[in-house]
């Protein structure tokens, strides 16, 4: 049983917001998944291949059983503190935006804009608002000014966003900052992928090359990878006509249609727009079939 596939079979398919919460849950070392810093460290290792400046941060993400308040050189030691936040609101001269997931470290901010459906992975003006908003927060003292910003555009993986005409609208970053492309599925463009990260983690755990993963977390990771491979879709829907679903919408809830179109459908569910409140807009004549 794959719980992600079950949820994706509901009326509105699988919401991107839920996947944002899941990826941040895995990245947050304080959560109850039992992975500690493992997933976060591997995630940054993947980004490090395109952004070597992340090396120092990745090396600090090491759990220690014993630690003192200071090391031999007098610097603070121990695990790197990380502040995690969902739907972070930022504003700037270019507008306002909500960033799906933000991880704040002592010297770096990782911001993730998550897209699990291809048709929503082309709004690069949104990235501009997010980056400008983070920089605006820095200048206003809401975050440390000297923190480096790494903005990650996490997309499905079946399209190379850098080949889109809209890519010219990507943000112009300041020195030291960077924009990274990441994908959920494997890709042939050399971008880091969540699927590969999870596969390598499960392989290393099975071979005893990393710490044992709690059983529930292991099954969650396996289900997630299968869900990613299935393009975040729910269970099969039989439709003899050309599918009209776009952007991951469940074919059982493809949109609002008139009675004639509904009668022409092969399979599906019929509901009222806006729930029971939708009846208010109907006259008795319209409600009678």
mmCIF file of C-alpha atoms in Angstrom, residues 130-246:
data_model
loop_
_atom_site.group_PDB
_atom_site.id
_atom_site.type_symbol
_atom_site.label_atom_id
_atom_site.label_comp_id
_atom_site.label_asym_id
_atom_site.label_seq_id
_atom_site.Cartn_x
_atom_site.Cartn_y
_atom_site.Cartn_z
ATOM 1 C CA UNK A 130 11.489 35.156 -3.533
ATOM 2 C CA UNK A 131 15.157 35.980 -3.965
ATOM 3 C CA UNK A 132 14.560 39.735 -3.767
ATOM 4 C CA UNK A 133 12.411 39.143 -0.696
ATOM 5 C CA UNK A 134 15.157 37.193 1.052
ATOM 6 C CA UNK A 135 17.699 39.884 0.223
ATOM 7 C CA UNK A 136 15.257 42.560 1.368
ATOM 8 C CA UNK A 137 14.837 40.762 4.692
ATOM 9 C CA UNK A 138 18.617 40.696 5.058
ATOM 10 C CA UNK A 139 18.986 44.426 4.549
ATOM 11 C CA UNK A 140 16.198 45.104 7.046
ATOM 12 C CA UNK A 141 17.901 42.999 9.676
ATOM 13 C CA UNK A 142 15.323 40.213 9.743
ATOM 14 C CA UNK A 143 18.091 37.759 8.905
ATOM 15 C CA UNK A 144 21.836 38.097 9.213
ATOM 16 C CA UNK A 145 23.105 40.275 6.397
ATOM 17 C CA UNK A 146 26.197 38.182 5.715
ATOM 18 C CA UNK A 147 24.324 34.941 5.218
ATOM 19 C CA UNK A 148 24.697 33.414 1.796
ATOM 20 C CA UNK A 149 21.464 32.641 -0.075
ATOM 21 C CA UNK A 150 21.051 29.451 -2.103
ATOM 22 C CA UNK A 151 17.685 29.328 -3.887
ATOM 23 C CA UNK A 152 16.715 25.844 -5.073
ATOM 24 C CA UNK A 153 14.117 25.351 -7.803
ATOM 25 C CA UNK A 154 12.873 21.783 -7.253
ATOM 26 C CA UNK A 155 11.014 20.565 -10.358
ATOM 27 C CA UNK A 156 9.593 17.204 -11.573
ATOM 28 C CA UNK A 157 12.544 16.201 -13.768
ATOM 29 C CA UNK A 158 10.952 15.565 -17.173
ATOM 30 C CA UNK A 159 11.789 19.019 -18.501
ATOM 31 C CA UNK A 160 14.990 21.071 -18.611
ATOM 32 C CA UNK A 161 13.863 24.425 -17.226
ATOM 33 C CA UNK A 162 17.035 26.160 -18.400
ATOM 34 C CA UNK A 163 15.970 25.525 -22.007
ATOM 35 C CA UNK A 164 12.696 27.421 -21.545
ATOM 36 C CA UNK A 165 12.364 30.920 -22.947
ATOM 37 C CA UNK A 166 11.067 32.026 -19.546
ATOM 38 C CA UNK A 167 14.428 31.136 -17.955
ATOM 39 C CA UNK A 168 15.662 34.574 -18.984
ATOM 40 C CA UNK A 169 13.448 35.909 -16.187
ATOM 41 C CA UNK A 170 15.437 34.110 -13.498
ATOM 42 C CA UNK A 171 16.826 36.311 -10.694
ATOM 43 C CA UNK A 172 20.117 38.157 -11.017
ATOM 44 C CA UNK A 173 21.874 37.034 -7.857
ATOM 45 C CA UNK A 174 24.502 38.906 -5.894
ATOM 46 C CA UNK A 175 28.077 37.710 -5.545
ATOM 47 C CA UNK A 176 28.234 34.628 -3.374
ATOM 48 C CA UNK A 177 24.572 33.667 -3.791
ATOM 49 C CA UNK A 178 23.388 31.018 -6.226
ATOM 50 C CA UNK A 179 20.346 29.472 -7.874
ATOM 51 C CA UNK A 180 20.274 25.692 -8.085
ATOM 52 C CA UNK A 181 18.083 23.382 -10.137
ATOM 53 C CA UNK A 182 17.013 20.155 -8.459
ATOM 54 C CA UNK A 183 14.574 17.500 -9.643
ATOM 55 C CA UNK A 184 12.313 14.945 -8.017
ATOM 56 C CA UNK A 185 12.857 12.269 -10.668
ATOM 57 C CA UNK A 186 16.165 11.232 -12.172
ATOM 58 C CA UNK A 187 17.294 13.426 -15.041
ATOM 59 C CA UNK A 188 19.922 13.422 -17.769
ATOM 60 C CA UNK A 189 20.959 17.060 -17.297
ATOM 61 C CA UNK A 190 23.204 16.393 -14.313
ATOM 62 C CA UNK A 191 20.952 18.040 -11.729
ATOM 63 C CA UNK A 192 20.711 16.521 -8.240
ATOM 64 C CA UNK A 193 17.518 14.510 -7.733
ATOM 65 C CA UNK A 194 15.519 13.519 -4.659
ATOM 66 C CA UNK A 195 14.893 10.078 -6.162
ATOM 67 C CA UNK A 196 18.621 9.381 -6.458
ATOM 68 C CA UNK A 197 19.266 10.663 -2.949
ATOM 69 C CA UNK A 198 16.638 8.331 -1.465
ATOM 70 C CA UNK A 199 17.797 5.362 -3.569
ATOM 71 C CA UNK A 200 21.397 5.793 -2.428
ATOM 72 C CA UNK A 201 20.330 6.192 1.196
ATOM 73 C CA UNK A 202 18.267 2.977 1.101
ATOM 74 C CA UNK A 203 21.076 1.122 -0.699
ATOM 75 C CA UNK A 204 23.684 2.221 1.839
ATOM 76 C CA UNK A 205 21.420 1.285 4.740
ATOM 77 C CA UNK A 206 20.782 -2.177 3.268
ATOM 78 C CA UNK A 207 24.528 -2.686 2.828
ATOM 79 C CA UNK A 208 25.390 -1.524 6.322
ATOM 80 C CA UNK A 209 27.222 1.568 5.082
ATOM 81 C CA UNK A 210 25.054 3.935 7.110
ATOM 82 C CA UNK A 211 23.001 3.791 10.287
ATOM 83 C CA UNK A 212 19.831 1.650 10.392
ATOM 84 C CA UNK A 213 16.703 3.534 9.359
ATOM 85 C CA UNK A 214 13.553 3.153 11.499
ATOM 86 C CA UNK A 215 11.111 0.768 9.834
ATOM 87 C CA UNK A 216 8.287 3.264 9.295
ATOM 88 C CA UNK A 217 10.677 5.840 7.818
ATOM 89 C CA UNK A 218 12.176 3.222 5.513
ATOM 90 C CA UNK A 219 8.756 2.278 4.145
ATOM 91 C CA UNK A 220 7.863 5.960 3.786
ATOM 92 C CA UNK A 221 11.001 6.554 1.704
ATOM 93 C CA UNK A 222 10.242 3.546 -0.505
ATOM 94 C CA UNK A 223 6.658 4.688 -1.017
ATOM 95 C CA UNK A 224 7.842 8.208 -1.800
ATOM 96 C CA UNK A 225 10.285 7.001 -4.452
ATOM 97 C CA UNK A 226 7.572 4.889 -6.095
ATOM 98 C CA UNK A 227 5.265 7.910 -6.005
ATOM 99 C CA UNK A 228 7.938 10.080 -7.630
ATOM 100 C CA UNK A 229 8.436 7.499 -10.406
ATOM 101 C CA UNK A 230 4.681 7.521 -10.998
ATOM 102 C CA UNK A 231 4.723 11.310 -11.556
ATOM 103 C CA UNK A 232 2.823 11.940 -8.300
ATOM 104 C CA UNK A 233 -0.310 10.361 -9.777
ATOM 105 C CA UNK A 234 -3.058 8.403 -8.034
ATOM 106 C CA UNK A 235 -4.625 5.125 -9.072
ATOM 107 C CA UNK A 236 -5.429 4.343 -12.674
ATOM 108 C CA UNK A 237 -8.527 5.996 -14.090
ATOM 109 C CA UNK A 238 -10.291 4.401 -17.051
ATOM 110 C CA UNK A 239 -11.184 6.945 -19.695
ATOM 111 C CA UNK A 240 -11.842 6.038 -23.330
ATOM 112 C CA UNK A 241 -11.516 9.631 -24.437
ATOM 113 C CA UNK A 242 -8.392 11.740 -24.656
ATOM 114 C CA UNK A 243 -7.438 12.769 -21.097
ATOM 115 C CA UNK A 244 -8.107 16.404 -20.328
ATOM 116 C CA UNK A 245 -6.288 16.417 -17.023
ATOM 117 C CA UNK A 246 -3.344 18.808 -16.810
#
